[in-house]
Short mmCIF file of C-alpha atoms in Angstrom, two decimals:
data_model
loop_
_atom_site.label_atom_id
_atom_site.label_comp_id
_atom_site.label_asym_id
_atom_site.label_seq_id
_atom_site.Cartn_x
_atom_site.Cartn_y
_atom_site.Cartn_z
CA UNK A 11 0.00 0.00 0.00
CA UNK A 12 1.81 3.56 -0.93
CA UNK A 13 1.71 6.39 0.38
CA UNK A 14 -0.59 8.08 -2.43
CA UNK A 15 -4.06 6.07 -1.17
CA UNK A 16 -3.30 7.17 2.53
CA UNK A 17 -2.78 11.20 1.23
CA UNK A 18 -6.37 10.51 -0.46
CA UNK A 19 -7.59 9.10 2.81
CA UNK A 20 -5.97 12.12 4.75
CA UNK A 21 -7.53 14.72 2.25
CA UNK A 22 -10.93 12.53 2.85
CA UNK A 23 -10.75 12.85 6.51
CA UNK A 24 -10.36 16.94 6.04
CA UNK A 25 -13.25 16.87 3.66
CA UNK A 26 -15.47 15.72 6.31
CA UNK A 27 -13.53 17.62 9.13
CA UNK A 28 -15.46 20.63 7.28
CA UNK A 29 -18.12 18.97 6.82
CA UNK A 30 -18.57 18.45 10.54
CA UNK A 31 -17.29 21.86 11.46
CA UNK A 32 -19.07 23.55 9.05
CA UNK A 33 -22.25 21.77 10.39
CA UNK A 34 -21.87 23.02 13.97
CA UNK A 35 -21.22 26.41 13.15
CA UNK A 36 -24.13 26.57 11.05
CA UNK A 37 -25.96 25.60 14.76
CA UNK A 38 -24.95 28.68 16.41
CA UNK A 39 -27.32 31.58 16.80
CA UNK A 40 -27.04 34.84 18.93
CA UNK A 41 -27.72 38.10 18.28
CA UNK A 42 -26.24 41.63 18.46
CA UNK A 43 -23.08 41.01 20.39
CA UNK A 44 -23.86 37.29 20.68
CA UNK A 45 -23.78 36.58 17.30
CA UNK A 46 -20.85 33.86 16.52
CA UNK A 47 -17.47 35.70 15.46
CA UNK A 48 -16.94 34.16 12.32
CA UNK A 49 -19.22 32.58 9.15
CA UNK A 50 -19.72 28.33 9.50
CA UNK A 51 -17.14 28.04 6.83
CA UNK A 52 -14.07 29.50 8.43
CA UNK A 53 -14.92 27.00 11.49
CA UNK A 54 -14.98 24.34 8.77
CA UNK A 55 -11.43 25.23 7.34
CA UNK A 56 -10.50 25.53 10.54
CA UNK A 57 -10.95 21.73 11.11
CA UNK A 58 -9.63 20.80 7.86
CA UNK A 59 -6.52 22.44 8.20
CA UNK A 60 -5.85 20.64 11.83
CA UNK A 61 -6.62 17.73 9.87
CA UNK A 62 -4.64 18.36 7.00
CA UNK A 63 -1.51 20.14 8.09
CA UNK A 64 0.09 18.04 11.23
CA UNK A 65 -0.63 14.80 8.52
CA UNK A 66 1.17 16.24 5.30
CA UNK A 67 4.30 17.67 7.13
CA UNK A 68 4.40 14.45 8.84
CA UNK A 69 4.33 12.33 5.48
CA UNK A 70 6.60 15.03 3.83
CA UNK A 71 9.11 13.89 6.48
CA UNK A 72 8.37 10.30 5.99
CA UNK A 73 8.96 10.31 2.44
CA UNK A 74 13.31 11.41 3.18
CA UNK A 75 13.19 9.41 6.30
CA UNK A 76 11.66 6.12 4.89
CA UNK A 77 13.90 5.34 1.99
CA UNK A 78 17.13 5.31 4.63
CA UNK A 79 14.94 2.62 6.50
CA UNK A 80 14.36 0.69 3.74
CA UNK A 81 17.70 0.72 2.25
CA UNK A 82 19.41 -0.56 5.74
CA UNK A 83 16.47 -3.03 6.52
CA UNK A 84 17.54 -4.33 2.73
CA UNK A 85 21.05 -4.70 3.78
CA UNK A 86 20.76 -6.23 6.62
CA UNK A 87 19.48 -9.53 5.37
CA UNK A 88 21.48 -12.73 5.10
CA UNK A 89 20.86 -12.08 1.14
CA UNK A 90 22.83 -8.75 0.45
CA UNK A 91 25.84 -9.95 2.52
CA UNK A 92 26.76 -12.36 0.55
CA UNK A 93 26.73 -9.90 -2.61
CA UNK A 94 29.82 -8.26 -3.22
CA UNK A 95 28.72 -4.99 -4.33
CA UNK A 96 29.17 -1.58 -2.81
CA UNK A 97 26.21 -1.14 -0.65
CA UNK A 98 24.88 2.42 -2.21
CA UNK A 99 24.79 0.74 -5.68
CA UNK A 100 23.28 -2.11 -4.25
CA UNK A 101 20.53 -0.19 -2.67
CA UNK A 102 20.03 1.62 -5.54
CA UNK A 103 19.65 -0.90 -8.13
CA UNK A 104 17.28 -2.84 -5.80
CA UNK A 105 15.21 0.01 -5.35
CA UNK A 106 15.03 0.78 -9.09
CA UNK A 107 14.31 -3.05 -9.83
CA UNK A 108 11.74 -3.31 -7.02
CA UNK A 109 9.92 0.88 -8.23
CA UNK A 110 10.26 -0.56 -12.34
CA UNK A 111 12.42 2.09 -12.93
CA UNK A 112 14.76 -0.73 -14.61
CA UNK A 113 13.70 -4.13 -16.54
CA UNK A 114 16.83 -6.07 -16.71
CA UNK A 115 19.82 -6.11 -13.86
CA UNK A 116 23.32 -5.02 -13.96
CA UNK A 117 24.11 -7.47 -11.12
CA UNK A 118 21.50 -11.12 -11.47
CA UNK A 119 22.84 -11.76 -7.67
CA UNK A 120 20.14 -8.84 -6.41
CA UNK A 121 17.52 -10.02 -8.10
CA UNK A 122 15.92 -12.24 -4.62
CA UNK A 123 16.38 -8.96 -2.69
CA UNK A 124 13.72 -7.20 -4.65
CA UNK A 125 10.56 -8.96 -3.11
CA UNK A 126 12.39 -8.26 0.11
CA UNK A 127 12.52 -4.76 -0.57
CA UNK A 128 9.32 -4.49 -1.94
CA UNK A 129 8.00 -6.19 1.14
CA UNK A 130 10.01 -3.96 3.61
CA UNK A 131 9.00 -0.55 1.43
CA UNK A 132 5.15 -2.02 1.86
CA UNK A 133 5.48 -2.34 5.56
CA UNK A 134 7.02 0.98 5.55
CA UNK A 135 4.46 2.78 4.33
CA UNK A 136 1.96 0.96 6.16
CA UNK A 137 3.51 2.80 9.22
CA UNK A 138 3.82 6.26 7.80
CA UNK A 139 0.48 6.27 6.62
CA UNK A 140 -1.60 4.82 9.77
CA UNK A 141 0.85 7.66 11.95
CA UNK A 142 -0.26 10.09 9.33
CA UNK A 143 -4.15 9.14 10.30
CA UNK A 144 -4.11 9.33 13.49
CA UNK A 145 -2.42 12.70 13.38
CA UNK A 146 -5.27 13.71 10.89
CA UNK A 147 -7.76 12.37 13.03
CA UNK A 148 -6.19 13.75 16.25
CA UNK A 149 -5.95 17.13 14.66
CA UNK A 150 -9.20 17.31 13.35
CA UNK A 151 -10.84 16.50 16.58
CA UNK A 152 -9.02 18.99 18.79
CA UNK A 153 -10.17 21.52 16.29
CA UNK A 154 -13.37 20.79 16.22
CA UNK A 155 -13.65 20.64 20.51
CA UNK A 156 -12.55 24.35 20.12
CA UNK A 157 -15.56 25.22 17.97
CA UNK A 158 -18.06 27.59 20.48
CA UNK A 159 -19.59 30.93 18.85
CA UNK A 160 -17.26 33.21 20.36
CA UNK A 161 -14.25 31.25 19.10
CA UNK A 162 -12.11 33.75 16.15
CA UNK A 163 -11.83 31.02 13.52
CA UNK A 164 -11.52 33.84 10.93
CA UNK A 165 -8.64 35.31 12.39
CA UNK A 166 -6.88 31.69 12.98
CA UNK A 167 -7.51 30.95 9.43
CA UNK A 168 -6.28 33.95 7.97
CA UNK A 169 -3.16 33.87 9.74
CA UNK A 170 -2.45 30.62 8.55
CA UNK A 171 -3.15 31.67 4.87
CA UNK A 172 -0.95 34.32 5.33
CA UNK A 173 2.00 32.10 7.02
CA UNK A 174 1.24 29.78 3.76
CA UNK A 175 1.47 32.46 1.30
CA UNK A 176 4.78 33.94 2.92
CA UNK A 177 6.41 30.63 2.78
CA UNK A 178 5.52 30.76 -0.87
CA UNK A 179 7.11 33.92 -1.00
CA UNK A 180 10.02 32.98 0.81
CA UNK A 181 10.61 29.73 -1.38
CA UNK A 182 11.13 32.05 -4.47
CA UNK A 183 13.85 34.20 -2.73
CA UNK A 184 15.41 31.20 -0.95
CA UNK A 185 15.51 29.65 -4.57
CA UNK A 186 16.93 32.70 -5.93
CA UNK A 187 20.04 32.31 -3.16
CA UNK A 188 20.79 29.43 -3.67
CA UNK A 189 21.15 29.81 -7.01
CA UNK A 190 23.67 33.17 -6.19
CA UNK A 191 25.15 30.89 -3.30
CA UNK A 192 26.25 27.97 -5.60
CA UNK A 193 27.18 30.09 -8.52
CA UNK A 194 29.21 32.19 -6.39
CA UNK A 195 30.69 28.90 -4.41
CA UNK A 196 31.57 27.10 -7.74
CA UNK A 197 33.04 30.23 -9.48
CA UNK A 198 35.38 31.39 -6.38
CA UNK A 199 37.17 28.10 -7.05
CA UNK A 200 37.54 28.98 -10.71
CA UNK A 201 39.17 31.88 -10.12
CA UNK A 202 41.49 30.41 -7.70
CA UNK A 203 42.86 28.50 -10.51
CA UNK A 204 42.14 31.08 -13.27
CA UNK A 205 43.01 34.78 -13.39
CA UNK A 206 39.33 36.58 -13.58
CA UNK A 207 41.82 39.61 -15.57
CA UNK A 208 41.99 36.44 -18.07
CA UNK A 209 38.66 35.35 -17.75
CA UNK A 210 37.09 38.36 -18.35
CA UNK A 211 39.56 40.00 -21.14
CA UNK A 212 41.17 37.25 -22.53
CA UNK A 213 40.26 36.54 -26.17
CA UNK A 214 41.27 33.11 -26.46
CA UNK A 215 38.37 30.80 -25.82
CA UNK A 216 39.39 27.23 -26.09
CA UNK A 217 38.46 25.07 -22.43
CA UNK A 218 39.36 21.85 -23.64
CA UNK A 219 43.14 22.00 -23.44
CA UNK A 220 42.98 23.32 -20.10
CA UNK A 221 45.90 25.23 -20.62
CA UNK A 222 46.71 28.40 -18.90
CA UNK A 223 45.06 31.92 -21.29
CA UNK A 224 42.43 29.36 -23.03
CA UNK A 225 39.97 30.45 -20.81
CA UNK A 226 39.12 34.55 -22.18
CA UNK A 227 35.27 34.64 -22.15
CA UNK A 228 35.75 37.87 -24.74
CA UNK A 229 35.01 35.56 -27.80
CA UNK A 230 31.75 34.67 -25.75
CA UNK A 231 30.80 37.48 -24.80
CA UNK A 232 31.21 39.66 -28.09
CA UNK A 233 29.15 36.78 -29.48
CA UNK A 234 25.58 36.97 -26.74
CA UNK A 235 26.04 40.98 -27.39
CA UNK A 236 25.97 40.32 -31.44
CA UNK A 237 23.13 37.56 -31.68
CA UNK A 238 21.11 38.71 -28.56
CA UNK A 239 21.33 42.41 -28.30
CA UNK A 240 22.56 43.79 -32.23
CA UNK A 241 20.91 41.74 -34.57
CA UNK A 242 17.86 39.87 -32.73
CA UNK A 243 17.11 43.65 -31.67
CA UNK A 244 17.69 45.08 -34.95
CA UNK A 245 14.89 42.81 -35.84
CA UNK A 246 12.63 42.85 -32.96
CA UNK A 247 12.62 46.76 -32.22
CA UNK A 248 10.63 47.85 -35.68
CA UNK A 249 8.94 45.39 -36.00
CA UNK A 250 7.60 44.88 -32.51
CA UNK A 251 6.82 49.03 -32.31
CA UNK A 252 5.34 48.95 -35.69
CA UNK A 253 3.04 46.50 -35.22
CA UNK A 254 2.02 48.17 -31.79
CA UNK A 255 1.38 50.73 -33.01
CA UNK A 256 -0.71 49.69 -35.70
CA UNK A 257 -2.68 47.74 -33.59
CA UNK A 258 -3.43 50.39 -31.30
CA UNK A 259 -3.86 53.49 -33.64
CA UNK A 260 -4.54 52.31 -37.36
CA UNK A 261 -6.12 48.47 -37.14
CA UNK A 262 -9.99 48.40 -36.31
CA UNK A 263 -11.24 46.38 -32.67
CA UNK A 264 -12.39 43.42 -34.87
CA UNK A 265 -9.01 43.41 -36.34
CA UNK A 266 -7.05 43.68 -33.08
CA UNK A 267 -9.20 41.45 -31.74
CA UNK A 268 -7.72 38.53 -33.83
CA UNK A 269 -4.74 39.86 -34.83
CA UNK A 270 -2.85 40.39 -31.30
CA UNK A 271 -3.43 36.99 -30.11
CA UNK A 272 -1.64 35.95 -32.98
CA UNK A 273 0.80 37.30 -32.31
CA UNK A 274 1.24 36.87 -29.06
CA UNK A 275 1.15 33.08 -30.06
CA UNK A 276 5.06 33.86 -31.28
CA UNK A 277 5.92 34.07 -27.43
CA UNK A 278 5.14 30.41 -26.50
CA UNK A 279 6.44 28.71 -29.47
CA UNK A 280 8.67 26.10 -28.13
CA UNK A 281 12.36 27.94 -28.53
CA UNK A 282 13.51 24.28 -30.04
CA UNK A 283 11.02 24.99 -33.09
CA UNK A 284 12.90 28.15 -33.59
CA UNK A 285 16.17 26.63 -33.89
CA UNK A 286 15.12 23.67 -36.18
CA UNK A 287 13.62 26.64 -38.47
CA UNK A 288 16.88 28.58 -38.13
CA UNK A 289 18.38 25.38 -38.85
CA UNK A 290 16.61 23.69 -41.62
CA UNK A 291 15.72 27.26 -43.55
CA UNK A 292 16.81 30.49 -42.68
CA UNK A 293 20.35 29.23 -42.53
CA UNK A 294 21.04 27.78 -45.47
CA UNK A 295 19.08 30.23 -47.30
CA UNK A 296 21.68 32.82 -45.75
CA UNK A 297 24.57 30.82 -46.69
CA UNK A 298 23.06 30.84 -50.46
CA UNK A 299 22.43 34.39 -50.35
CA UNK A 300 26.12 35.47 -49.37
CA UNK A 301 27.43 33.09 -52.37
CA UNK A 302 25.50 34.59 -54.71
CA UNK A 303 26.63 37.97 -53.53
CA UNK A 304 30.05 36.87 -53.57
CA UNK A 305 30.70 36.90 -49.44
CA UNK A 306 33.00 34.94 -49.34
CA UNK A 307 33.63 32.43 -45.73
CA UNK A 308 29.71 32.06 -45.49
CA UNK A 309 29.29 29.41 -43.41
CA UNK A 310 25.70 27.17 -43.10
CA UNK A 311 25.78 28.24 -39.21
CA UNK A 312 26.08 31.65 -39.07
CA UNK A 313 25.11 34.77 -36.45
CA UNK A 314 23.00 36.51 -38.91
CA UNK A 315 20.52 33.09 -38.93
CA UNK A 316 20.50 32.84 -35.22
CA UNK A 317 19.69 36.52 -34.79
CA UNK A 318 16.80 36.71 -37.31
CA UNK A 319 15.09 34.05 -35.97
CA UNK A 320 15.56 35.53 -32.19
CA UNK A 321 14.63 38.75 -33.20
CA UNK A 322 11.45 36.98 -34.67
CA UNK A 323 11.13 35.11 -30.92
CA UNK A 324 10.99 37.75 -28.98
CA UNK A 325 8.48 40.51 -31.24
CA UNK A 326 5.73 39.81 -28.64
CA UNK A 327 8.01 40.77 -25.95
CA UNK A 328 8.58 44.06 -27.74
CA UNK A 329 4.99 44.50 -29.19
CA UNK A 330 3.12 43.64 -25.97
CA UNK A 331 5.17 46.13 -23.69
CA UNK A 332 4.76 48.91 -26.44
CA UNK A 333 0.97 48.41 -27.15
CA UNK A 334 0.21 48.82 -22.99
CA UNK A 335 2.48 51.94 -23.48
CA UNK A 336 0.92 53.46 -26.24
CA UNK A 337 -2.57 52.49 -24.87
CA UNK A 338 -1.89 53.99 -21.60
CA UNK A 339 -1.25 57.10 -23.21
CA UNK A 340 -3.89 59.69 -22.00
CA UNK A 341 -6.17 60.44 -24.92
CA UNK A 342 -6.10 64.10 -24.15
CA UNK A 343 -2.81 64.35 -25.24
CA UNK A 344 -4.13 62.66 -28.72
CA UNK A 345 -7.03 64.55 -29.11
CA UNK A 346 -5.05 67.43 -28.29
CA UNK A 347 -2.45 66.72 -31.21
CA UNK A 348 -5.24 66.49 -33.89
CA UNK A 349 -6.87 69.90 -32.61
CA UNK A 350 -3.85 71.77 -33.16
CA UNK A 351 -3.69 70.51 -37.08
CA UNK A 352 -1.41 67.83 -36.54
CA UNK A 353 -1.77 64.47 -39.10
CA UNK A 354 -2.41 60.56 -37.02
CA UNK A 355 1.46 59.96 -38.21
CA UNK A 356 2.80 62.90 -36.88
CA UNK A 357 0.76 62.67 -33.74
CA UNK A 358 2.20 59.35 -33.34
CA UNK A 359 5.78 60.13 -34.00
CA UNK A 360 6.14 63.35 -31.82
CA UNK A 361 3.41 62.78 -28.74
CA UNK A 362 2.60 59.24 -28.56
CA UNK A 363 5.72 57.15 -29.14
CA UNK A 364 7.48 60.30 -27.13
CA UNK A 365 5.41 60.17 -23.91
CA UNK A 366 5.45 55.85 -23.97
CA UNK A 367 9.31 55.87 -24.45
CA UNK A 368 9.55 54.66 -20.91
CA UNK A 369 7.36 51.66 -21.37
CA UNK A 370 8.79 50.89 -24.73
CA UNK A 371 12.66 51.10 -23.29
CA UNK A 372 11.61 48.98 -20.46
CA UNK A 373 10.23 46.29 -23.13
CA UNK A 374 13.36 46.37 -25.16
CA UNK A 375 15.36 45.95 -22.09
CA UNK A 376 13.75 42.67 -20.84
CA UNK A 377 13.54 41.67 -24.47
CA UNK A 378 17.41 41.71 -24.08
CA UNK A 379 17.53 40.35 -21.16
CA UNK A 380 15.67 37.02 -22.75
CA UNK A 381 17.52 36.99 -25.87
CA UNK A 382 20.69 36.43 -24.51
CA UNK A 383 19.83 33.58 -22.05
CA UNK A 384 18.88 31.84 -24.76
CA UNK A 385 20.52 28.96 -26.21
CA UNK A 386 18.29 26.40 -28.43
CA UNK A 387 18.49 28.74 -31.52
CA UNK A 388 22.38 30.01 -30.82
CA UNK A 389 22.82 25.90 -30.47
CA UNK A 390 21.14 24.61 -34.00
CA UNK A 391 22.16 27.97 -36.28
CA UNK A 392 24.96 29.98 -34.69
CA UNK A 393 27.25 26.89 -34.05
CA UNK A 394 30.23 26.18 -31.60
CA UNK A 395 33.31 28.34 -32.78
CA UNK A 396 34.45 31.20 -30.75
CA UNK A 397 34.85 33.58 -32.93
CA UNK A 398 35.73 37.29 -32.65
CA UNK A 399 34.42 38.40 -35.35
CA UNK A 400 31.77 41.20 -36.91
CA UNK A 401 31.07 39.19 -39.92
CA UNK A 402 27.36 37.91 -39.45
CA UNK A 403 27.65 35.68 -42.00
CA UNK A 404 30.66 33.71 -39.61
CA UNK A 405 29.87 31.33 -36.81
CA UNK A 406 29.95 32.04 -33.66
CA UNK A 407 28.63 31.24 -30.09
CA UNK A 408 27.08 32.38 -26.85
CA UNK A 409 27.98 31.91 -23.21
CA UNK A 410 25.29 30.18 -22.80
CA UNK A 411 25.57 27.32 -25.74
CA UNK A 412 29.13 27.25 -23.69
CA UNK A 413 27.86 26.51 -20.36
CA UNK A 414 25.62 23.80 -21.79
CA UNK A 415 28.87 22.51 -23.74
CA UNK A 416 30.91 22.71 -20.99
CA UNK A 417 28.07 20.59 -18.49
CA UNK A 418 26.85 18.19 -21.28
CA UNK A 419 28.01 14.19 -20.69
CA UNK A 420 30.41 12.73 -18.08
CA UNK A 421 32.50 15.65 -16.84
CA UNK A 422 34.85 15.59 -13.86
CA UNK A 423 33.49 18.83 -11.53
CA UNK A 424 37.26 19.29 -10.20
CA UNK A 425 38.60 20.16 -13.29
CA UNK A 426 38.83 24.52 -14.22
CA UNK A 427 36.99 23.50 -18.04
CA UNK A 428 33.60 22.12 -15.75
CA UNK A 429 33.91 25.52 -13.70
CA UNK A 430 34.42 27.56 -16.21
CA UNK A 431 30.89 26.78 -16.74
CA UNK A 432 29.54 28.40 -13.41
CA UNK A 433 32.01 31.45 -13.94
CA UNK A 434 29.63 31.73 -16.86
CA UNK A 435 26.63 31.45 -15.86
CA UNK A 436 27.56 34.27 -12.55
CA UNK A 437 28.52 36.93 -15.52
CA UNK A 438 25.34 35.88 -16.93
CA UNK A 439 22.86 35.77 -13.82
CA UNK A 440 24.29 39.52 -13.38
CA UNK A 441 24.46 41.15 -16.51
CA UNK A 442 20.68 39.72 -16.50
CA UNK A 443 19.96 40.84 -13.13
CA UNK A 444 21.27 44.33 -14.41
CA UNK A 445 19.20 44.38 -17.10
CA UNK A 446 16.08 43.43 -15.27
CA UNK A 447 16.17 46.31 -12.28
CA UNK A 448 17.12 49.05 -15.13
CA UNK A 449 13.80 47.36 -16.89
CA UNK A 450 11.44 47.65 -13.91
CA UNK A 451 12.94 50.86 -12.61
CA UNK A 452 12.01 52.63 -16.01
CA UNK A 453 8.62 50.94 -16.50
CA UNK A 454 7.62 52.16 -12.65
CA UNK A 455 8.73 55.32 -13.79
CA UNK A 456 6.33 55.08 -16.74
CA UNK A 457 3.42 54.04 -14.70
CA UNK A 458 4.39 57.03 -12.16
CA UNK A 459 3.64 59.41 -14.76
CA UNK A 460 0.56 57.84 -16.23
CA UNK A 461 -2.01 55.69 -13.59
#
């Protein structure tokens, strides 16, 4: 018996803790300053979360705690010491035998341990779940002696709400630090092997050797700034204002109505489907372009294909921060332009775009900010050479196609190549970081001057 049935059996013993609780609440009357202090329902919750919370943080513990259990009851049998195989990779292919996580064996000797372990993990979770019950039951029922009309089951329940969503908060920032906290960790022992004056102006990019002044991130970074924020932008900027504004000045409701959905579409196309189209078409039709202009070194994987197709990505990014702009616009302003003789384009170039400029620059700013983190498109039509280079018809690559190069197959996490990785991703996490406070700093000034 898992542990799934007795979290359905816990959630069914909260469903009728409000049930009940609800249901005696509903009995009290009073009056005036009799009256009961809060509605039935709140009582109800209030019984369901006695019932429910003591029983989930329980089997939340029982789920790290069990496994260890299992693994030593499994080793302690007669069985396993006769195999001679370390005792963690015993364990472990047991448990993946006995879950189905694996079909055939590495080692045929473990093979009778797997009923044991399934027998063991069964009896297990027997345990964890009955505990979990009677906390669920226990719970419930000192909750629901509490229940009297004067009791503030409002208040209790709000309080606990408000603990729950603060945890969630706290999750994302705790997330967030770790994230600094390991980068950080990783790249301080990076730099203890490589020079950061290297690392951060060297021009040679070449990890593999592992030799000392193979490790200058220049090459790298030159080519994030020329896919990400040159030519995806030179693509993403016109268009993405253009169409903005056309949807919000020139293109009738019925129009917008079908036409800015569409494109918003754009956003969650899978960034893979990008790169295959980079790939498969806009690359080699690059390539064929440049040999028919005579360019000569075009190459089928080139900067300018990787950058099109961005710049393509991330138009809603562009459009969708623009259009709020130019919508939030006051229409006195507008109205005001056409009084005084001025034509729709030339009240759009000098008072509309003007007075949105802060919305639109914050749009273009997290559009950056999302073009150079990515890495699917860079990976399929920009290719792996680290090239300094302004040619966009050349290959070249991205820190972060580097990072995933770096961290992809069997790789030995001692070794300055694997940590030039995280030294990557910390330049990263901050120039994006940057980019993001300079974004939301301009966009609150923006809605300063217009809610």
């Amino acid at each position: 018996m898992s542990l799934g049935l007795f979290l359905l059996l816990v959630a069914g013993l909260a469903l009728v803790g409000w049930l009940t609780g609800r249901a005696r609440a509903g009995r009290f009357t009073g009056t005036g300053t009799d009256r009961p202090h809060s509605l039935p329902s709140y009582h109800g919750w209030y019984v369901a979360l006695w019932a429910l919370a003591p029983a989930l943080l329980f089997l939340a513990a029982w789920s790290f705690v069990s496994p260890g259990l299992v693994d030593a009851a499994v080793t302690a049998t007669p069985q396993s010491a006769a195999i001679r195989i370390a005792p963690a990779d015993l364990t472990n292919e047991v448990r993946a035998l006995g879950t189905g996580a694996l079909t055939t064996p590495f080692h045929p000797e473990v093979v009778p341990l797997v009923p044991v372990f399934q027998r063991v993990q069964t009896h297990y979770d027997v345990i964890g779940g009955v505990v979990a019950l009677l906390l669920a039951f226990a719970g419930g029922a000192f909750a629901f002696t509490r229940l009297r009309p004067d009791f503030r089951a409002r208040t209790r329940v709000e309080r606990l709400v408000m603990a729950a969503l603060l945890g969630a908060s706290l999750i994302a920032v705790l997330t967030t630090l770790g994230i600094v906290l390991s980068l950080l960790f990783e790249s301080l022992r990076f730099f203890a092997r490589v020079s950061p004056i290297e690392f951060l102006f060297g021009t040679l990019w070449s990890p593999q050797t592992g030799d000392s002044g193979t490790f200058g991130a220049v090459p790298l970074f030159w080519g994030t700034i020329f896919i990400g924020a040159i030519i995806a932008m030179i693509v993403a900027i016109p268009l993405g204002l253009m169409s903005a504004i056309y949807l919000t000045q020139y293109a009738r409701p019925a129009t917008r109505r079908w036409m800015k959905p569409i494109l918003e579409v754009l956003a969650g196309v899978p960034t893979v489907v990008y790169g295959y189209f980079a790939a498969l078409t806009v690359a080699p039709a690059i390539r064929d372009l440049a040999s028919l202009l005579g360019i000569g070194g075009a190459s089928s994987e080139s900067a300018l294909a990787a950058g099109l197709v961005m710049g393509v990505m991330i138009i809603p990014f562009v459009s969708s921060m623009a259009d709020d702009s130019i919508a939030a616009v006051p229409q006195s302003m507008r109205d005001g332009s056409l009084a005084m003789g001025a034509t729709t384009s030339e009240t759009i170039r000098r008072v509309l775009v003007p007075a949105a400029l802060p919305g639109v620059v914050g749009g273009v700013l997290l559009a950056v900010s999302r073009a150079i983190g990515e890495t699917m498109i860079v990976v399929m039509a920009a290719g792996l050479a680290a090239n300094l280079t302004a040619n966009p018809f050349a290959s070249v690559t991205t820190v972060t196609t580097q990072i995933v190069q770096l961290l992809t197959g069997d790789q030995e996490f001692d070794s300055a190549k694997t940590l030039a990785a995280f030294a990557l991703g910390l330049v990263l996490f901050v120039v994006t970081l940057l980019l993001n406070i300079v974004a939301l700093r301009v966009v609150k000034k923006y809605r300063e001057a217009y809610e």
